[in-house]
PDB file of C-alpha atoms in Angstrom:
ATOM      1  CA  MET A   1       0.038   0.043   0.079  1.00 94.00           C
ATOM      2  CA  LYS A   2       1.299   3.573  -0.714  1.00 97.00           C
ATOM      3  CA  ILE A   3       0.919   6.046   2.203  1.00 98.00           C
ATOM      4  CA  ALA A   4       1.710   9.690   2.430  1.00 98.00           C
ATOM      5  CA  LEU A   5       2.354  11.116   5.944  1.00 98.00           C
ATOM      6  CA  ILE A   6       1.403  14.781   5.552  1.00 98.00           C
ATOM      7  CA  PHE A   7       2.309  16.735   8.535  1.00 98.00           C
ATOM      8  CA  VAL A   8       3.353  20.075  10.135  1.00 97.00           C
ATOM      9  CA  SER A   9       5.524  20.367  13.083  1.00 93.00           C
ATOM     10  CA  GLY A  10       6.390  23.371  15.192  1.00 84.00           C
ATOM     11  CA  ASN A  11       8.712  22.101  17.859  1.00 84.00           C
ATOM     12  CA  GLY A  12       9.505  18.765  16.285  1.00 88.00           C
ATOM     13  CA  THR A  13       7.167  16.523  18.183  1.00 92.00           C
ATOM     14  CA  THR A  14       4.710  15.835  15.326  1.00 95.00           C
ATOM     15  CA  LYS A  15       7.758  15.068  13.180  1.00 95.00           C
ATOM     16  CA  LYS A  16       8.925  12.541  15.629  1.00 95.00           C
ATOM     17  CA  ALA A  17       5.552  10.894  15.725  1.00 96.00           C
ATOM     18  CA  SER A  18       5.639  10.966  11.774  1.00 98.00           C
ATOM     19  CA  ASP A  19       9.133   9.312  11.913  1.00 97.00           C
ATOM     20  CA  LEU A  20       7.831   6.594  14.259  1.00 97.00           C
ATOM     21  CA  LEU A  21       4.622   6.010  12.156  1.00 98.00           C
ATOM     22  CA  ALA A  22       6.796   5.709   8.962  1.00 98.00           C
ATOM     23  CA  THR A  23       9.083   3.122  10.507  1.00 98.00           C
ATOM     24  CA  HIS A  24       6.279   0.806  11.786  1.00 98.00           C
ATOM     25  CA  LEU A  25       4.404   1.096   8.450  1.00 98.00           C
ATOM     26  CA  ARG A  26       7.462   0.308   6.389  1.00 98.00           C
ATOM     27  CA  GLU A  27       8.119  -2.800   8.631  1.00 97.00           C
ATOM     28  CA  ARG A  28       4.697  -3.947   7.370  1.00 97.00           C
ATOM     29  CA  ARG A  29       6.094  -3.434   3.783  1.00 97.00           C
ATOM     30  CA  HIS A  30       4.023  -0.219   2.961  1.00 98.00           C
ATOM     31  CA  LYS A  31       5.743   2.410   0.788  1.00 98.00           C
ATOM     32  CA  VAL A  32       5.708   5.539   2.932  1.00 98.00           C
ATOM     33  CA  ASP A  33       6.438   9.085   1.910  1.00 98.00           C
ATOM     34  CA  LYS A  34       6.896  11.816   4.609  1.00 98.00           C
ATOM     35  CA  ILE A  35       5.782  15.293   3.511  1.00 97.00           C
ATOM     36  CA  ASN A  36       6.375  18.242   5.948  1.00 97.00           C
ATOM     37  CA  LEU A  37       4.070  21.086   5.056  1.00 96.00           C
ATOM     38  CA  GLY A  38       6.107  23.361   7.207  1.00 95.00           C
ATOM     39  CA  ARG A  39       9.518  23.094   5.448  1.00 94.00           C
ATOM     40  CA  SER A  40      10.789  23.854   2.111  1.00 91.00           C
ATOM     41  CA  PRO A  41       9.805  22.937  -0.669  1.00 93.00           C
ATOM     42  CA  TYR A  42       6.307  22.252   0.343  1.00 94.00           C
ATOM     43  CA  ARG A  43       6.035  25.333   2.725  1.00 93.00           C
ATOM     44  CA  GLU A  44       6.132  27.592  -0.377  1.00 89.00           C
ATOM     45  CA  ASN A  45       4.140  25.410  -2.672  1.00 88.00           C
ATOM     46  CA  ASP A  46       1.757  22.713  -1.549  1.00 89.00           C
ATOM     47  CA  GLU A  47       0.205  22.303  -4.883  1.00 89.00           C
ATOM     48  CA  ASP A  48       2.619  19.568  -5.676  1.00 90.00           C
ATOM     49  CA  VAL A  49       1.349  17.687  -2.750  1.00 93.00           C
ATOM     50  CA  LEU A  50      -2.386  18.049  -4.045  1.00 92.00           C
ATOM     51  CA  LYS A  51      -1.263  16.842  -7.364  1.00 89.00           C
ATOM     52  CA  LYS A  52       0.139  13.717  -5.901  1.00 90.00           C
ATOM     53  CA  ILE A  53      -2.825  13.069  -3.554  1.00 91.00           C
ATOM     54  CA  ASN A  54      -4.643  10.542  -5.875  1.00 88.00           C
ATOM     55  CA  THR A  55      -1.296   8.501  -6.220  1.00 93.00           C
ATOM     56  CA  TYR A  56      -1.771   7.395  -2.635  1.00 95.00           C
ATOM     57  CA  ASP A  57      -4.119   4.678  -1.177  1.00 96.00           C
ATOM     58  CA  VAL A  58      -3.832   6.152   2.238  1.00 97.00           C
ATOM     59  CA  ILE A  59      -2.843   9.543   3.799  1.00 97.00           C
ATOM     60  CA  GLY A  60      -2.005  10.350   7.296  1.00 98.00           C
ATOM     61  CA  LEU A  61      -2.660  14.018   8.412  1.00 98.00           C
ATOM     62  CA  GLY A  62      -0.502  15.023  11.414  1.00 98.00           C
ATOM     63  CA  SER A  63      -0.479  18.446  13.406  1.00 98.00           C
ATOM     64  CA  PRO A  64       0.088  19.862  16.757  1.00 96.00           C
ATOM     65  CA  VAL A  65      -3.150  21.267  18.202  1.00 96.00           C
ATOM     66  CA  TYR A  66      -3.212  25.046  18.322  1.00 92.00           C
ATOM     67  CA  HIS A  67      -6.098  27.085  19.823  1.00 91.00           C
ATOM     68  CA  MET A  68      -8.003  23.766  19.849  1.00 94.00           C
ATOM     69  CA  ASP A  69      -7.588  23.172  16.109  1.00 96.00           C
ATOM     70  CA  MET A  70      -5.104  22.027  13.567  1.00 96.00           C
ATOM     71  CA  PHE A  71      -1.943  24.218  13.111  1.00 95.00           C
ATOM     72  CA  GLY A  72      -2.292  26.986  10.506  1.00 93.00           C
ATOM     73  CA  PRO A  73      -0.490  25.384   7.567  1.00 95.00           C
ATOM     74  CA  MET A  74      -2.408  22.271   7.830  1.00 97.00           C
ATOM     75  CA  LEU A  75      -5.782  24.018   7.975  1.00 95.00           C
ATOM     76  CA  ASP A  76      -4.782  25.910   4.830  1.00 94.00           C
ATOM     77  CA  PHE A  77      -3.883  22.613   3.256  1.00 95.00           C
ATOM     78  CA  LEU A  78      -7.347  20.918   4.326  1.00 95.00           C
ATOM     79  CA  ASN A  79      -9.208  23.820   2.828  1.00 93.00           C
ATOM     80  CA  LYS A  80      -7.415  23.332  -0.496  1.00 92.00           C
ATOM     81  CA  LEU A  81      -8.289  19.711  -0.452  1.00 90.00           C
ATOM     82  CA  LYS A  82     -11.940  20.618  -0.658  1.00 85.00           C
ATOM     83  CA  GLU A  83     -11.297  22.813  -3.814  1.00 84.00           C
ATOM     84  CA  HIS A  84      -9.111  20.411  -5.611  1.00 81.00           C
ATOM     85  CA  PRO A  85     -10.311  17.808  -8.146  1.00 76.00           C
ATOM     86  CA  PHE A  86      -9.135  14.409  -7.726  1.00 75.00           C
ATOM     87  CA  LYS A  87      -9.544  11.344  -9.948  1.00 76.00           C
ATOM     88  CA  LYS A  88      -8.949   8.918  -7.083  1.00 79.00           C
ATOM     89  CA  MET A  89      -9.669   9.572  -3.588  1.00 82.00           C
ATOM     90  CA  PRO A  90      -7.365   8.079  -0.837  1.00 90.00           C
ATOM     91  CA  LYS A  91      -8.630   7.093   2.670  1.00 96.00           C
ATOM     92  CA  ALA A  92      -7.076   9.223   5.624  1.00 97.00           C
ATOM     93  CA  PHE A  93      -6.241   8.836   9.342  1.00 98.00           C
ATOM     94  CA  ILE A  94      -5.348  11.699  11.775  1.00 98.00           C
ATOM     95  CA  TYR A  95      -2.701  12.045  14.421  1.00 98.00           C
ATOM     96  CA  LEU A  96      -2.553  14.886  16.830  1.00 98.00           C
ATOM     97  CA  THR A  97       0.057  15.993  19.308  1.00 96.00           C
ATOM     98  CA  TYR A  98      -1.206  18.186  22.166  1.00 95.00           C
ATOM     99  CA  SER A  99      -0.334  19.485  25.632  1.00 92.00           C
ATOM    100  CA  GLY A 100      -2.894  17.141  27.169  1.00 92.00           C
ATOM    101  CA  ILE A 101      -5.365  19.754  27.996  1.00 93.00           C
ATOM    102  CA  THR A 102      -7.666  19.203  25.162  1.00 95.00           C
ATOM    103  CA  THR A 103      -7.597  18.320  21.502  1.00 96.00           C
ATOM    104  CA  GLY A 104     -10.624  20.726  21.048  1.00 96.00           C
ATOM    105  CA  LYS A 105     -12.488  20.497  17.887  1.00 96.00           C
ATOM    106  CA  ALA A 106      -9.255  19.485  15.811  1.00 97.00           C
ATOM    107  CA  PHE A 107     -10.552  15.832  15.081  1.00 98.00           C
ATOM    108  CA  ILE A 108     -14.160  16.633  14.433  1.00 97.00           C
ATOM    109  CA  LYS A 109     -13.463  19.695  12.052  1.00 96.00           C
ATOM    110  CA  THR A 110     -10.827  17.669  10.218  1.00 97.00           C
ATOM    111  CA  ILE A 111     -13.287  14.709   9.429  1.00 97.00           C
ATOM    112  CA  LYS A 112     -15.824  17.065   8.255  1.00 96.00           C
ATOM    113  CA  THR A 113     -13.385  18.678   5.962  1.00 95.00           C
ATOM    114  CA  LEU A 114     -12.273  15.239   4.811  1.00 95.00           C
ATOM    115  CA  ASN A 115     -15.909  14.155   4.174  1.00 94.00           C
ATOM    116  CA  ASP A 116     -16.671  17.245   2.240  1.00 92.00           C
ATOM    117  CA  SER A 117     -13.556  16.359   0.217  1.00 90.00           C
ATOM    118  CA  LYS A 118     -15.001  12.884  -0.338  1.00 90.00           C
ATOM    119  CA  ILE A 119     -11.974  11.356   1.445  1.00 93.00           C
ATOM    120  CA  GLY A 120     -12.853   8.397   3.824  1.00 94.00           C
ATOM    121  CA  ILE A 121     -11.787   8.267   7.443  1.00 97.00           C
ATOM    122  CA  ILE A 122     -10.063   5.303   8.762  1.00 98.00           C
ATOM    123  CA  ALA A 123      -8.772   6.229  12.284  1.00 98.00           C
ATOM    124  CA  GLY A 124      -7.179   8.678  14.618  1.00 98.00           C
ATOM    125  CA  MET A 125      -4.499   9.064  17.270  1.00 98.00           C
ATOM    126  CA  LYS A 126      -3.649  11.553  19.904  1.00 98.00           C
ATOM    127  CA  ILE A 127      -0.392  11.894  21.785  1.00 96.00           C
ATOM    128  CA  ARG A 128       0.394  13.947  24.701  1.00 94.00           C
ATOM    129  CA  ALA A 129       3.694  15.896  24.286  1.00 91.00           C
ATOM    130  CA  PRO A 130       5.473  18.465  26.472  1.00 88.00           C
ATOM    131  CA  HIS A 131       4.631  22.026  25.951  1.00 84.00           C
ATOM    132  CA  PHE A 132       7.056  23.385  23.466  1.00 81.00           C
ATOM    133  CA  HIS A 133       9.030  25.658  25.904  1.00 78.00           C
ATOM    134  CA  HIS A 134       9.197  23.080  28.654  1.00 77.00           C
ATOM    135  CA  LYS A 135      12.820  21.922  27.929  1.00 72.00           C
ATOM    136  CA  ASP A 136      12.942  20.129  31.152  1.00 69.00           C
ATOM    137  CA  GLU A 137      10.354  17.714  29.981  1.00 77.00           C
ATOM    138  CA  VAL A 138      11.232  15.234  27.252  1.00 76.00           C
ATOM    139  CA  LEU A 139       8.938  13.330  25.003  1.00 81.00           C
ATOM    140  CA  ASP A 140       9.061   9.702  26.068  1.00 87.00           C
ATOM    141  CA  ILE A 141      10.082   8.194  22.741  1.00 90.00           C
ATOM    142  CA  ASP A 142       9.964   4.500  24.036  1.00 92.00           C
ATOM    143  CA  LYS A 143       6.272   4.963  25.157  1.00 92.00           C
ATOM    144  CA  ILE A 144       5.311   6.750  22.051  1.00 94.00           C
ATOM    145  CA  ASP A 145       7.129   4.164  19.915  1.00 96.00           C
ATOM    146  CA  LEU A 146       4.985   1.450  21.456  1.00 96.00           C
ATOM    147  CA  PHE A 147       1.859   3.593  20.987  1.00 96.00           C
ATOM    148  CA  THR A 148       2.402   4.172  17.353  1.00 97.00           C
ATOM    149  CA  LYS A 149       3.219   0.410  16.753  1.00 97.00           C
ATOM    150  CA  ASN A 150      -0.043  -0.459  18.436  1.00 98.00           C
ATOM    151  CA  PHE A 151      -1.758   2.207  16.191  1.00 98.00           C
ATOM    152  CA  CYS A 152      -0.269   0.484  13.039  1.00 98.00           C
ATOM    153  CA  ASP A 153      -1.037  -3.049  14.091  1.00 98.00           C
ATOM    154  CA  LYS A 154      -4.783  -1.961  14.586  1.00 97.00           C
ATOM    155  CA  LEU A 155      -4.747  -0.224  11.094  1.00 97.00           C
ATOM    156  CA  GLU A 156      -3.241  -3.476   9.716  1.00 97.00           C
ATOM    157  CA  LYS A 157      -5.811  -5.663  11.411  1.00 96.00           C
ATOM    158  CA  LYS A 158      -8.794  -3.626  10.230  1.00 96.00           C
ATOM    159  CA  GLN A 159      -7.172  -3.453   6.884  1.00 96.00           C
ATOM    160  CA  PHE A 160      -7.530   0.232   6.657  1.00 97.00           C
ATOM    161  CA  SER A 161     -11.293  -0.148   6.447  1.00 97.00           C
ATOM    162  CA  GLN A 162     -13.332   3.090   6.531  1.00 96.00           C
ATOM    163  CA  ILE A 163     -15.421   4.319   9.438  1.00 97.00           C
ATOM    164  CA  PRO A 164     -18.987   5.277   8.274  1.00 97.00           C
ATOM    165  CA  PHE A 165     -19.164   9.136   8.761  1.00 96.00           C
ATOM    166  CA  GLU A 166     -21.973   9.033  11.126  1.00 97.00           C
ATOM    167  CA  LYS A 167     -19.951   6.700  13.359  1.00 97.00           C
ATOM    168  CA  ALA A 168     -16.949   8.822  13.005  1.00 97.00           C
ATOM    169  CA  LYS A 169     -18.745  11.888  14.057  1.00 96.00           C
ATOM    170  CA  VAL A 170     -19.559  10.222  17.401  1.00 96.00           C
ATOM    171  CA  LEU A 171     -15.961   8.631  17.696  1.00 97.00           C
ATOM    172  CA  PHE A 172     -14.156  11.951  17.190  1.00 97.00           C
ATOM    173  CA  SER A 173     -16.551  14.279  18.911  1.00 95.00           C
ATOM    174  CA  PRO A 174     -14.916  16.600  21.482  1.00 94.00           C
ATOM    175  CA  GLU A 175     -14.272  14.768  24.859  1.00 89.00           C
ATOM    176  CA  LYS A 176     -15.658  17.667  26.699  1.00 88.00           C
ATOM    177  CA  LYS A 177     -18.880  19.435  25.945  1.00 88.00           C
ATOM    178  CA  ARG A 178     -17.610  22.828  27.062  1.00 91.00           C
ATOM    179  CA  VAL A 179     -15.201  22.835  24.150  1.00 93.00           C
ATOM    180  CA  ASN A 180     -17.948  23.566  21.589  1.00 91.00           C
ATOM    181  CA  PHE A 181     -18.740  26.670  23.653  1.00 90.00           C
ATOM    182  CA  LEU A 182     -15.322  27.622  24.209  1.00 91.00           C
ATOM    183  CA  PHE A 183     -14.051  27.033  20.579  1.00 92.00           C
ATOM    184  CA  PRO A 184     -14.848  30.526  19.025  1.00 90.00           C
ATOM    185  CA  ILE A 185     -13.842  32.205  22.268  1.00 89.00           C
ATOM    186  CA  VAL A 186     -10.538  30.648  22.247  1.00 88.00           C
ATOM    187  CA  HIS A 187      -9.596  31.825  18.841  1.00 80.00           C
ATOM    188  CA  ILE A 188     -10.432  35.440  19.854  1.00 85.00           C
ATOM    189  CA  VAL A 189      -8.835  35.163  23.132  1.00 83.00           C
ATOM    190  CA  GLY A 190      -5.738  33.508  21.587  1.00 80.00           C
ATOM    191  CA  ARG A 191      -5.219  36.623  19.208  1.00 80.00           C
ATOM    192  CA  LEU A 192      -5.311  38.894  22.181  1.00 79.00           C
ATOM    193  CA  ARG A 193      -2.959  36.775  24.123  1.00 85.00           C
ATOM    194  CA  GLU A 194      -0.129  36.674  21.438  1.00 92.00           C
ATOM    195  CA  LEU A 195       3.190  37.570  22.966  1.00 95.00           C
ATOM    196  CA  PRO A 196       5.555  40.117  21.262  1.00 96.00           C
ATOM    197  CA  ILE A 197       8.467  38.592  19.439  1.00 97.00           C
ATOM    198  CA  LYS A 198      11.412  40.755  18.924  1.00 97.00           C
ATOM    199  CA  ILE A 199      14.857  40.275  16.971  1.00 97.00           C
ATOM    200  CA  ASP A 200      18.152  41.690  18.434  1.00 97.00           C
ATOM    201  CA  GLN A 201      20.037  42.279  15.177  1.00 96.00           C
ATOM    202  CA  SER A 202      23.275  42.702  17.185  1.00 96.00           C
ATOM    203  CA  GLU A 203      22.993  39.309  18.332  1.00 97.00           C
ATOM    204  CA  CYS A 204      21.662  37.633  15.076  1.00 97.00           C
ATOM    205  CA  ARG A 205      24.516  35.751  13.199  1.00 96.00           C
ATOM    206  CA  LYS A 206      22.252  35.152  10.133  1.00 96.00           C
ATOM    207  CA  CYS A 207      22.812  31.460  10.428  1.00 96.00           C
ATOM    208  CA  GLY A 208      19.378  30.924   8.772  1.00 96.00           C
ATOM    209  CA  LYS A 209      18.089  28.318  11.346  1.00 96.00           C
ATOM    210  CA  CYS A 210      14.882  30.343  12.056  1.00 97.00           C
ATOM    211  CA  GLU A 211      14.180  31.056   8.362  1.00 96.00           C
ATOM    212  CA  ARG A 212      14.451  27.244   7.538  1.00 95.00           C
ATOM    213  CA  GLU A 213      12.399  26.086  10.417  1.00 95.00           C
ATOM    214  CA  CYS A 214       9.563  28.787  10.480  1.00 96.00           C
ATOM    215  CA  PRO A 215       6.475  26.588   9.579  1.00 95.00           C
ATOM    216  CA  SER A 216       4.732  29.513   7.802  1.00 94.00           C
ATOM    217  CA  GLY A 217       7.839  30.916   6.153  1.00 95.00           C
ATOM    218  CA  ALA A 218       7.219  34.256   8.104  1.00 96.00           C
ATOM    219  CA  ILE A 219      10.885  34.923   8.547  1.00 97.00           C
ATOM    220  CA  GLN A 220      13.355  36.245   5.884  1.00 96.00           C
ATOM    221  CA  ILE A 221      17.134  37.040   6.127  1.00 95.00           C
ATOM    222  CA  LYS A 222      18.293  39.883   3.770  1.00 92.00           C
ATOM    223  CA  ASP A 223      20.303  42.817   5.005  1.00 92.00           C
ATOM    224  CA  LYS A 224      18.817  41.910   8.469  1.00 94.00           C
ATOM    225  CA  THR A 225      16.442  39.210   9.819  1.00 96.00           C
ATOM    226  CA  GLU A 226      12.720  40.179   9.705  1.00 97.00           C
ATOM    227  CA  ILE A 227       9.605  38.581  10.631  1.00 97.00           C
ATOM    228  CA  ASP A 228       6.475  39.132   8.571  1.00 97.00           C
ATOM    229  CA  PHE A 229       3.723  39.148  11.105  1.00 95.00           C
ATOM    230  CA  SER A 230       1.044  38.875   8.675  1.00 94.00           C
ATOM    231  CA  LYS A 231       2.292  35.264   8.149  1.00 94.00           C
ATOM    232  CA  CYS A 232       3.502  34.629  11.669  1.00 95.00           C
ATOM    233  CA  LEU A 233       1.657  31.995  13.622  1.00 93.00           C
ATOM    234  CA  HIS A 234       3.006  32.961  17.050  1.00 93.00           C
ATOM    235  CA  CYS A 235       4.155  29.253  17.612  1.00 93.00           C
ATOM    236  CA  TYR A 236       7.328  30.803  19.089  1.00 94.00           C
ATOM    237  CA  HIS A 237       9.587  28.036  17.649  1.00 94.00           C
ATOM    238  CA  CYS A 238      11.984  30.799  16.451  1.00 96.00           C
ATOM    239  CA  VAL A 239      12.387  31.915  20.020  1.00 95.00           C
ATOM    240  CA  THR A 240      13.262  28.279  21.328  1.00 92.00           C
ATOM    241  CA  THR A 241      15.340  27.348  18.355  1.00 93.00           C
ATOM    242  CA  CYS A 242      17.559  30.409  17.839  1.00 96.00           C
ATOM    243  CA  PRO A 243      21.150  29.275  18.912  1.00 96.00           C
ATOM    244  CA  PHE A 244      22.200  32.739  19.842  1.00 96.00           C
ATOM    245  CA  GLN A 245      19.140  33.890  21.815  1.00 96.00           C
ATOM    246  CA  ALA A 246      18.673  36.759  19.197  1.00 97.00           C
ATOM    247  CA  ILE A 247      15.086  36.217  19.084  1.00 97.00           C
ATOM    248  CA  THR A 248      13.146  36.905  22.189  1.00 97.00           C
ATOM    249  CA  SER A 249       9.626  36.820  23.698  1.00 96.00           C
ATOM    250  CA  PRO A 250       8.191  36.518  27.127  1.00 95.00           C
ATOM    251  CA  ILE A 251       7.181  32.866  26.642  1.00 92.00           C
ATOM    252  CA  HIS A 252       7.403  32.203  30.466  1.00 90.00           C
ATOM    253  CA  GLU A 253       3.866  33.978  30.550  1.00 91.00           C
ATOM    254  CA  ILE A 254       2.564  31.001  28.693  1.00 90.00           C
ATOM    255  CA  ASP A 255       2.726  28.913  31.970  1.00 90.00           C
ATOM    256  CA  GLN A 256       0.079  31.110  33.540  1.00 90.00           C
ATOM    257  CA  MET A 257      -2.084  30.848  30.600  1.00 89.00           C
ATOM    258  CA  ILE A 258      -1.678  27.053  30.721  1.00 88.00           C
ATOM    259  CA  LYS A 259      -2.827  27.076  34.349  1.00 90.00           C
ATOM    260  CA  ILE A 260      -5.919  29.119  33.478  1.00 89.00           C
ATOM    261  CA  ASN A 261      -6.659  26.674  30.539  1.00 89.00           C
ATOM    262  CA  LYS A 262      -6.396  23.595  32.847  1.00 90.00           C
ATOM    263  CA  LYS A 263      -8.804  25.143  35.350  1.00 90.00           C
ATOM    264  CA  ILE A 264     -11.494  26.110  32.608  1.00 90.00           C
ATOM    265  CA  VAL A 265     -11.225  23.062  30.584  1.00 91.00           C
ATOM    266  CA  GLY A 266      -9.385  20.285  32.555  1.00 90.00           C
ATOM    267  CA  MET A 267      -7.143  17.466  31.244  1.00 92.00           C
ATOM    268  CA  GLU A 268      -8.492  15.057  28.668  1.00 94.00           C
ATOM    269  CA  ASN A 269      -8.468  11.414  29.883  1.00 92.00           C
ATOM    270  CA  PRO A 270      -6.958   9.346  28.585  1.00 94.00           C
ATOM    271  CA  VAL A 271      -4.328  11.727  27.510  1.00 93.00           C
ATOM    272  CA  ASN A 272      -3.098   9.407  24.693  1.00 95.00           C
ATOM    273  CA  ASN A 273      -5.654   7.507  22.839  1.00 97.00           C
ATOM    274  CA  LEU A 274      -6.478   5.723  19.629  1.00 97.00           C
ATOM    275  CA  TYR A 275      -9.621   5.968  17.618  1.00 97.00           C
ATOM    276  CA  VAL A 276      -9.883   3.004  15.302  1.00 94.00           C
TER     277      VAL A 276
END
């Protein structure tokens, strides 16, 4: 079977999940391509990905959860799926990485978009990962490896069969009903809570790491390093990845936001789960 893992990854957690999925699927003799929408060349032109969709039997769609939804580049890609004419439609599974508080409406919105695109849903997976700025927390690779292996085993056992849409709506509905009420509010409040990002040009060595790794392509290095805030997702990956601390933001304030979110929403249980 020919499978494409199409994903976007801010701090690298979703990429690690994609790597593990690719390994286990290849062990089962499937041909697997990994396509990172947040890196060149697909970041600048995802039309090539859209053109190749009908060459795959299955696509896996991976993303971190951001404001209770898929990450920006993945949302853009999903919207283009609806508009793109396909001769042959693959089936799809979804895999999300999140902080453990809530996957929000990322699952249910995605399966509705896929259904509108005539793409069948076969499974889903959510993985709890450390928050991007908590450097003292490390993703438990051994645990996630076993988890993704179990996911691939279940896909194989059910022969990648499709879940009827009405059943999928129940399976992937938000775990907490309050999410339905909070979802639109979160998007408004999220914009208001965006932290300022600054570049100290005297510290910048123009190494290009931030430009290469920005998932939205918002950073350009010319005479100086600049951020196009009309494209910026405020994922703060540039802040955490700059080797010279030239890009700064008061991301310690995010911890207070996380505490408030935990009180309002509460943690999902189980934090890791398979939907097959």
